[in-house]
PDB file of C-alpha atoms and ligand atoms in Angstrom:
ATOM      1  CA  UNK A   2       0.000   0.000   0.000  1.00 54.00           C
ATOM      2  CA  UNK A   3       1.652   3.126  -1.011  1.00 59.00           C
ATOM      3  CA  UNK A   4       1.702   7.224  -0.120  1.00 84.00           C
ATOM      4  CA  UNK A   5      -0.071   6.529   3.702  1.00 91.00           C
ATOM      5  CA  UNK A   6       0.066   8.949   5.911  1.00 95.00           C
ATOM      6  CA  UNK A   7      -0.796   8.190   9.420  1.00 96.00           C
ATOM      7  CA  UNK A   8      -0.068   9.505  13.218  1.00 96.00           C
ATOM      8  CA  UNK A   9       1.348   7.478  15.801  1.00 96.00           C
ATOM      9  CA  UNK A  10      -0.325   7.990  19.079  1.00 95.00           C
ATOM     10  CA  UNK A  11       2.958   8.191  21.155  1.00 90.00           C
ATOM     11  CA  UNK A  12       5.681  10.477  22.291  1.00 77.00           C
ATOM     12  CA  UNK A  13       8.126   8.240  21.136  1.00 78.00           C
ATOM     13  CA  UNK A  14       9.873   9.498  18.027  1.00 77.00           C
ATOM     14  CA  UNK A  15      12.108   6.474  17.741  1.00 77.00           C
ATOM     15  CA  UNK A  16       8.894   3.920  17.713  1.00 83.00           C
ATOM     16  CA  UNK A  17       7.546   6.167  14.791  1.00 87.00           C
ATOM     17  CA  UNK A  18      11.084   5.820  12.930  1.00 85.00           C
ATOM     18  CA  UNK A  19      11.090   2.096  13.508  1.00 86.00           C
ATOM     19  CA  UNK A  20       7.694   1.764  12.360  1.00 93.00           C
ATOM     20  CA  UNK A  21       8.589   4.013   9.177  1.00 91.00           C
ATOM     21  CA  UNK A  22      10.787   1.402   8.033  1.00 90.00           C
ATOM     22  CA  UNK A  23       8.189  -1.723   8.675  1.00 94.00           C
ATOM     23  CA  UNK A  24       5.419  -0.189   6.666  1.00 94.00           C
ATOM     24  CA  UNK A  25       7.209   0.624   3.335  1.00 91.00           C
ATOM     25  CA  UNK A  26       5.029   4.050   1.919  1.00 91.00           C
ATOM     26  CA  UNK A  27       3.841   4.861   5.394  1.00 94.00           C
ATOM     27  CA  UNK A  28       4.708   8.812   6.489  1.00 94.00           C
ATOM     28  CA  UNK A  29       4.426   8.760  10.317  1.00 95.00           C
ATOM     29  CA  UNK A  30       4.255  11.563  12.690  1.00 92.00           C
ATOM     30  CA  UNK A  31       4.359  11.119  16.353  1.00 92.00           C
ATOM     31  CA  UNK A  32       0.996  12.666  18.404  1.00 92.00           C
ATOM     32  CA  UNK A  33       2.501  13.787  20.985  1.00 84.00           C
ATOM     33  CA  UNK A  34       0.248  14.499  23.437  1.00 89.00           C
ATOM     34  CA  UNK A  35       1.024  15.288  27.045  1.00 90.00           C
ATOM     35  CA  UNK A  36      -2.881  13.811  27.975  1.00 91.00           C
ATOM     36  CA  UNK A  37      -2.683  10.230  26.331  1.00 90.00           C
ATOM     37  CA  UNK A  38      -5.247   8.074  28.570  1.00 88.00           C
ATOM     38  CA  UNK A  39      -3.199   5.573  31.224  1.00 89.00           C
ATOM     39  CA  UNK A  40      -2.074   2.155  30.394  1.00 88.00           C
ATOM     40  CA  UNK A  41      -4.693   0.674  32.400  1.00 91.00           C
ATOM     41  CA  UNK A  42      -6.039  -2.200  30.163  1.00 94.00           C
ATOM     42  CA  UNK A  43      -5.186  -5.800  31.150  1.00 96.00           C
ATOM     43  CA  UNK A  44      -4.050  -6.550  27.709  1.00 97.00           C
ATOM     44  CA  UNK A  45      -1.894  -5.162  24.708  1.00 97.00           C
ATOM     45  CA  UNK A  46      -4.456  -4.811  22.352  1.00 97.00           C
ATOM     46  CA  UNK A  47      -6.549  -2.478  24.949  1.00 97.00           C
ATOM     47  CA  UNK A  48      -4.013  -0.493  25.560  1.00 96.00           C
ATOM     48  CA  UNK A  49      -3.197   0.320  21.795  1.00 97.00           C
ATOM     49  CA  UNK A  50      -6.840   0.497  20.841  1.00 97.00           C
ATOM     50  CA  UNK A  51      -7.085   3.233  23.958  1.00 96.00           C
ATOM     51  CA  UNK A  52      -4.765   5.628  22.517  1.00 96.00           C
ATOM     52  CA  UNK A  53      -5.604   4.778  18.975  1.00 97.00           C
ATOM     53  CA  UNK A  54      -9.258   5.885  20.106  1.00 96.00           C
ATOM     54  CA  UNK A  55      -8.050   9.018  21.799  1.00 96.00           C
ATOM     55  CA  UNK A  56      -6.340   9.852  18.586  1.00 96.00           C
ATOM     56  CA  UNK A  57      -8.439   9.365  16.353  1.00 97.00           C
ATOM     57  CA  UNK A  58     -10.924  12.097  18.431  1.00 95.00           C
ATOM     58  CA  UNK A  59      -8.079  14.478  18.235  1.00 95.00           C
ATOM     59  CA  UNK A  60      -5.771  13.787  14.748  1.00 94.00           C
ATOM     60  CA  UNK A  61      -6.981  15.278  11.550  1.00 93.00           C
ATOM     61  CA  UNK A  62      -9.253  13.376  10.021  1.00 96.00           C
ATOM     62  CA  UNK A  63      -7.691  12.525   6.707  1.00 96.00           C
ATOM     63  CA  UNK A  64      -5.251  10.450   8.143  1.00 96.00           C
ATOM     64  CA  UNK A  65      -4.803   7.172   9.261  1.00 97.00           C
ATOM     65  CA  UNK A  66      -4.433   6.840  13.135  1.00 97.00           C
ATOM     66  CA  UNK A  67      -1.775   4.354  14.689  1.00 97.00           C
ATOM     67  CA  UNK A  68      -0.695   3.042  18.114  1.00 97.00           C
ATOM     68  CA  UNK A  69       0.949   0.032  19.865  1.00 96.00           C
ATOM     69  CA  UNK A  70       1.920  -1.579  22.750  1.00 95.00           C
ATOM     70  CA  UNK A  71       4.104  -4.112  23.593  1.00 95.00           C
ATOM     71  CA  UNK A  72       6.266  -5.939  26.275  1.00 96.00           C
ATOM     72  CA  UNK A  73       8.324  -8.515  27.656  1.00 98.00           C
ATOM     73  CA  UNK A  74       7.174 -11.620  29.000  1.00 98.00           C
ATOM     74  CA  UNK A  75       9.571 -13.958  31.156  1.00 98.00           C
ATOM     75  CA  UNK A  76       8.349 -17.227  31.699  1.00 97.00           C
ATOM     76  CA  UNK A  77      10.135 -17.699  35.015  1.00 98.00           C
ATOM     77  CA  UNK A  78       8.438 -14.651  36.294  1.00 98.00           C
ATOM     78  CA  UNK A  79       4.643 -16.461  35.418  1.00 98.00           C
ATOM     79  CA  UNK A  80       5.093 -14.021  32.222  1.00 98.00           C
ATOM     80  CA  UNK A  81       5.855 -10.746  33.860  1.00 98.00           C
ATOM     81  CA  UNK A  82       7.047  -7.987  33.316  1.00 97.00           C
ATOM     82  CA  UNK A  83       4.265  -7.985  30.611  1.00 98.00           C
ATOM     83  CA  UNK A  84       1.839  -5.285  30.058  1.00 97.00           C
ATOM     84  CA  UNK A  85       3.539  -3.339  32.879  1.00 95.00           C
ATOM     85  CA  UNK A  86       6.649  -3.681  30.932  1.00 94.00           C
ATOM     86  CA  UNK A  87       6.918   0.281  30.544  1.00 88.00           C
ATOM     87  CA  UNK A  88       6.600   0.558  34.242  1.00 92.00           C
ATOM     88  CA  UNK A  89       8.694  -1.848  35.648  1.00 95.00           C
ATOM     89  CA  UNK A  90      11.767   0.051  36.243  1.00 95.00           C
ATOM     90  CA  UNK A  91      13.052   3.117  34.564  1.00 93.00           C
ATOM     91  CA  UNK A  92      14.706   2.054  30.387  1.00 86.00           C
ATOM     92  CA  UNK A  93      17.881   0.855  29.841  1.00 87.00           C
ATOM     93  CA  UNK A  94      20.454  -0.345  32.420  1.00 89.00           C
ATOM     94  CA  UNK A  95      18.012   0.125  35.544  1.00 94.00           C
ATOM     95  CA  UNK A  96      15.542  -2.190  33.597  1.00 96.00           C
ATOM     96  CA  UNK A  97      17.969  -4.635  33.171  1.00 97.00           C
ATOM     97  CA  UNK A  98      19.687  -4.788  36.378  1.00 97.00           C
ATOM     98  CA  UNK A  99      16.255  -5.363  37.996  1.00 98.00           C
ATOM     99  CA  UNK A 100      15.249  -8.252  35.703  1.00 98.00           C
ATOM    100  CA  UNK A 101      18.802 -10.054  36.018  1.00 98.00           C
ATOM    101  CA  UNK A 102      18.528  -9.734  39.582  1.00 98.00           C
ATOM    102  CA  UNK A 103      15.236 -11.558  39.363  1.00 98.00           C
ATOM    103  CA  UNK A 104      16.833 -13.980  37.238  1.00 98.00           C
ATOM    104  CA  UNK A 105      19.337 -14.797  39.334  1.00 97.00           C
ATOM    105  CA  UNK A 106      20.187 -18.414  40.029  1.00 95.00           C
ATOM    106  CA  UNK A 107      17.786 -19.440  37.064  1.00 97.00           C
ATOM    107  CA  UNK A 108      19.340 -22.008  34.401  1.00 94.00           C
ATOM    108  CA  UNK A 109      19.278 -21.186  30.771  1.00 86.00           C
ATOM    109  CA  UNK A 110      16.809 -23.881  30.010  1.00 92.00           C
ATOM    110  CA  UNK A 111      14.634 -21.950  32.459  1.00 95.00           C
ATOM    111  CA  UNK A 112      14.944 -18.241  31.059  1.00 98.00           C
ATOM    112  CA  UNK A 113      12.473 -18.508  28.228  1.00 98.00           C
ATOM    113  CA  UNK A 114      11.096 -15.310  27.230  1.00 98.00           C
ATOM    114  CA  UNK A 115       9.144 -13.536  24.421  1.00 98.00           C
ATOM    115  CA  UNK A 116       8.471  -9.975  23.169  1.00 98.00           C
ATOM    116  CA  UNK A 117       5.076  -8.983  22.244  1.00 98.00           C
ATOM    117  CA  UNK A 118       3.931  -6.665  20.129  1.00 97.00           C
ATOM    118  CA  UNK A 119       0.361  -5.404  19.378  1.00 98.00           C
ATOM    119  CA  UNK A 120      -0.423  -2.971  16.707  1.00 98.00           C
ATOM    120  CA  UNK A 121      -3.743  -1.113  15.955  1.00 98.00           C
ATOM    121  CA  UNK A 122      -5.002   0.937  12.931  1.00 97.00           C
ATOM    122  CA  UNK A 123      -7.952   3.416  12.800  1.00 97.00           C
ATOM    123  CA  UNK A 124      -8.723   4.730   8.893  1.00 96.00           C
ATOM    124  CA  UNK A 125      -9.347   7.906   8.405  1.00 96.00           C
ATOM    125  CA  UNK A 126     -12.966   9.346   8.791  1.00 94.00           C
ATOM    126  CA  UNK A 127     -15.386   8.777   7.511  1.00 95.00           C
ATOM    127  CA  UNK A 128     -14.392   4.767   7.219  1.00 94.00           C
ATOM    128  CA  UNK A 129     -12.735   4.671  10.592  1.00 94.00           C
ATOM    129  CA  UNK A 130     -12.291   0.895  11.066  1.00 95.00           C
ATOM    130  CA  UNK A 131     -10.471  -0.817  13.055  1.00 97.00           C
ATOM    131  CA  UNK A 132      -7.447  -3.128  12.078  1.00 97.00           C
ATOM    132  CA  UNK A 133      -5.202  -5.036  14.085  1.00 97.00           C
ATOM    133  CA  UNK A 134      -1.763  -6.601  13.972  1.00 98.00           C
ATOM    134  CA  UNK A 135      -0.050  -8.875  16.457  1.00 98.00           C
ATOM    135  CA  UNK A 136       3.677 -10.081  16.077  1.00 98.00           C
ATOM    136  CA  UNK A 137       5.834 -12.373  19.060  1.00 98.00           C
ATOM    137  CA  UNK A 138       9.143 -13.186  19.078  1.00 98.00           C
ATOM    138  CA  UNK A 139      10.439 -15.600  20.931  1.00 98.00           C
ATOM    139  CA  UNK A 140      13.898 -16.368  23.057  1.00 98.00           C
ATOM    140  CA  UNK A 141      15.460 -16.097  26.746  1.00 98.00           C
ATOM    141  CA  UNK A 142      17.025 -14.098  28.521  1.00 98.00           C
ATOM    142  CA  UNK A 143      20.929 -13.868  28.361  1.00 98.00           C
ATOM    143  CA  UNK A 144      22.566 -14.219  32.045  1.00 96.00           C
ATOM    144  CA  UNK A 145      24.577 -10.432  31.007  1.00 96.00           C
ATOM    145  CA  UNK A 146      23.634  -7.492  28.662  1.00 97.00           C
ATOM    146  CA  UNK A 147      25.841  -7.743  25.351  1.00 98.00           C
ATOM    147  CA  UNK A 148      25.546  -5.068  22.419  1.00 98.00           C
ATOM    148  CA  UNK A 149      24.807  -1.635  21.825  1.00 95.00           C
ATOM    149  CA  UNK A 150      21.475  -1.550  19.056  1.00 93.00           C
ATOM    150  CA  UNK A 151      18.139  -1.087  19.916  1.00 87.00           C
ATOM    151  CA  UNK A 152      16.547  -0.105  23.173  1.00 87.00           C
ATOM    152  CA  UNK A 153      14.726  -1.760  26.364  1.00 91.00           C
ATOM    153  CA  UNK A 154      15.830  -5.625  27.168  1.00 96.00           C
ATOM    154  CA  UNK A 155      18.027  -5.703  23.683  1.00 95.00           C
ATOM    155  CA  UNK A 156      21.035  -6.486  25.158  1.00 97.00           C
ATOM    156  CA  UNK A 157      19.321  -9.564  27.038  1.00 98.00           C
ATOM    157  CA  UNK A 158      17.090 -11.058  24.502  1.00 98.00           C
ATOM    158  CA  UNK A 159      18.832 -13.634  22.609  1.00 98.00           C
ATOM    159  CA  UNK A 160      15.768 -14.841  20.027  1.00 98.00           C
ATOM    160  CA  UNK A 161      15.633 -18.473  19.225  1.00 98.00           C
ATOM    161  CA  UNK A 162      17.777 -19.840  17.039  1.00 98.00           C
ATOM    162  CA  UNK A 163      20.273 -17.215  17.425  1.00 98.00           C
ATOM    163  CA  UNK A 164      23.427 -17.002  19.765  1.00 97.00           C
ATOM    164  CA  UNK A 165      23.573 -12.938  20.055  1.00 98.00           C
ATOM    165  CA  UNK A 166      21.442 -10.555  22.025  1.00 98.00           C
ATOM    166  CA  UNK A 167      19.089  -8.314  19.489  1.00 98.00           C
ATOM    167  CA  UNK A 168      21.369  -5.609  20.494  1.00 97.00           C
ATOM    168  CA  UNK A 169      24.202  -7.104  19.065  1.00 98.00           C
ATOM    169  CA  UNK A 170      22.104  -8.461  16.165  1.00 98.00           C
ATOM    170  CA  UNK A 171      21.112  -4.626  15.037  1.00 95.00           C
ATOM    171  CA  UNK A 172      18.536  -2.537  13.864  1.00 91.00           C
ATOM    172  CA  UNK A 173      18.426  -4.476  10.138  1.00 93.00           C
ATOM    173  CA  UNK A 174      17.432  -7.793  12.194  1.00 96.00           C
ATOM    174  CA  UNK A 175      15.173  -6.066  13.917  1.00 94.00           C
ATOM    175  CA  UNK A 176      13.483  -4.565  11.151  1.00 92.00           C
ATOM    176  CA  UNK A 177      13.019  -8.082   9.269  1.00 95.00           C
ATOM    177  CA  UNK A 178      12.456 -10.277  12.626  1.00 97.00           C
ATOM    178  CA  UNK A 179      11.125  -8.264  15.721  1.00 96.00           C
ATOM    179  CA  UNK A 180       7.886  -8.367  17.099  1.00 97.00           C
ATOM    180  CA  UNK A 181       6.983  -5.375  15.795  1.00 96.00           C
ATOM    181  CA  UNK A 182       7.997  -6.454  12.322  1.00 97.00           C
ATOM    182  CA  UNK A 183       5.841  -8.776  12.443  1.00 98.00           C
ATOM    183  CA  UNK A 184       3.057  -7.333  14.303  1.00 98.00           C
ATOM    184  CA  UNK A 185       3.710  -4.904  11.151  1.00 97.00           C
ATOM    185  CA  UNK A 186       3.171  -7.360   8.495  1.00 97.00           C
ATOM    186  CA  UNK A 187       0.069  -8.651  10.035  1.00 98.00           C
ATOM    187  CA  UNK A 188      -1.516  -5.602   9.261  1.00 97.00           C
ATOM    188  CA  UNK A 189      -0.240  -5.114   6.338  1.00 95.00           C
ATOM    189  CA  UNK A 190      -2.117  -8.231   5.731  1.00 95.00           C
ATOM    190  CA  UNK A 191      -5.191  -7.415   7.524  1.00 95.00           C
ATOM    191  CA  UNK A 192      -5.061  -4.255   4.991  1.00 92.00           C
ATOM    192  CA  UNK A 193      -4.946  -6.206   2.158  1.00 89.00           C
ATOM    193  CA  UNK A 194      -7.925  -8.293   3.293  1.00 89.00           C
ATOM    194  CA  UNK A 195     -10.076  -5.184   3.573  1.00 84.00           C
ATOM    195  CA  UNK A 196      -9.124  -4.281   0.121  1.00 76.00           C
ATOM    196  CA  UNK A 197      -9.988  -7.699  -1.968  1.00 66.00           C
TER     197      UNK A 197
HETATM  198  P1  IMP B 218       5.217   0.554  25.476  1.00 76.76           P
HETATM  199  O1  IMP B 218       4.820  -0.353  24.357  1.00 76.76           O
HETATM  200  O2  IMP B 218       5.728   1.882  24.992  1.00 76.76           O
HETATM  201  O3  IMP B 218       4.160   0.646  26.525  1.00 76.76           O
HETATM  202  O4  IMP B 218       6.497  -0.061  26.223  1.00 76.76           O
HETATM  203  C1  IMP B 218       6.800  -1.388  26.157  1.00 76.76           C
HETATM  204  C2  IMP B 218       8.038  -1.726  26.984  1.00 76.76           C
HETATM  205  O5  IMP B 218       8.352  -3.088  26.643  1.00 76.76           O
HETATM  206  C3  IMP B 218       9.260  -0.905  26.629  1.00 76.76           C
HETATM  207  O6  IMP B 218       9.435   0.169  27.515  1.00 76.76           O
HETATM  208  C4  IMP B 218      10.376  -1.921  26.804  1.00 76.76           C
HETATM  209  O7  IMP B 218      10.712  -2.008  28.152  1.00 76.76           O
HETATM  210  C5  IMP B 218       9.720  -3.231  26.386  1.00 76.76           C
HETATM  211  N1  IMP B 218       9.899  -3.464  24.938  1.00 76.76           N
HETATM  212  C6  IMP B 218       8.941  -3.485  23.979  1.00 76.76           C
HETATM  213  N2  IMP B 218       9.469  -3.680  22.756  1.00 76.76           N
HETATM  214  C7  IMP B 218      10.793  -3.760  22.947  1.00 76.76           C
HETATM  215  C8  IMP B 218      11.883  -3.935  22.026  1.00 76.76           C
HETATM  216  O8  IMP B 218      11.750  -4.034  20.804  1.00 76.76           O
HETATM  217  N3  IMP B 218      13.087  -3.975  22.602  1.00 76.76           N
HETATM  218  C9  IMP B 218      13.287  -3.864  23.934  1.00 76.76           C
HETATM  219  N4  IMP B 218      12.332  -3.665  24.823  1.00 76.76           N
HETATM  220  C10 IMP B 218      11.065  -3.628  24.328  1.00 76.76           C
END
């Protein structure tokens, strides 16, 4: 699908980048917005289709509306951090430390993990459907942090099959491979349907 042009409900300029590159003729601003509505859903999908509603009421209407949320899921932790992924300690090394510390004492073969990532679309008005996308990649969690690419857990999450942490693997894995690449393809294909 070519020449889209969509907001992403978030103040995060590097998810809009990122998701720039996974939706080949997308143009995507960030909405930032200092009154977004609170993570309070008990899934993904709420979550994204919260602020996805919210901006749809306040974006202009000719354009297509985006959001999505994601997290990290550690199956020694009964799946946390999860949804509360955002919250569970302040980004980067903090984040890390904490979930390592956790982790502690845990064998390999126990430190299965995946990344979720849940992606909604509203078109513009007067259509305004809904669309959704959902992409998971799966792995465990590496016993140190190792690379410098991405952000969040990156430099723990070694996805299966691979020996290296996605931070070492890079921004062109991720782009082919993440979650969010996938979540990103799923509604590419969900668009698609729509428009057979
Ligand atoms: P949100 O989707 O902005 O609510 O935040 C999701 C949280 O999950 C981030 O703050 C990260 O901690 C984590 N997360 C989600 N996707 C990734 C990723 O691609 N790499 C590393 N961490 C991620």
């Amino acid at each position: 699908m070519d020449g889209v042009r969509a907001v992403l409900c978030s103040r995060n300029p590097h998810k809009a980048r990122e998701l720039e590159r996974l939706l080949p003729g997308w143009t995507i601003e960030p909405l930032d917005r200092d009154d977004y509505p609170p993570e309070t859903g008990a899934t993904y999908y709420e979550n994204a289709a919260a602020k996805a509603a919210f901006g749809r009421a306040v974006a202009s209407g000719d354009a297509w509306v985006l959001a999505e949320d994601s997290g990290l899921e550690v199956e020694a932790l009964g799946g946390r951090p999860g949804v509360y992924s955002a919250r569970y300690a302040p980004e980067g090394a903090p984040a890390i430390a904490k979930l390592l510390a956790e982790l502690a004492g845990v064998p390999e073969a126990r430190r299965g993990a995946r990344y979720v990532s849940e992606l909604v679309a509203i078109a513009p008005v007067p259509d305004g459907r809904t669309l959704r996308g959902t992409g998971v990649l799966t792995g465990r969690i590496a016993s140190e942090p190792r690379g410098s690419e991405g952000f969040g857990y990156d430099p723990v999450f070694i996805p299966d099959g691979e020996e290296r942490t996605v931070a070492e693997l890079g921004e062109g894995w991720k782009s082919r491979r993440s979650h969010r690449a996938r979540a990103a393809r799923a509604l590419l294909e969900a668009l698609d349907a729509v428009r057979d």
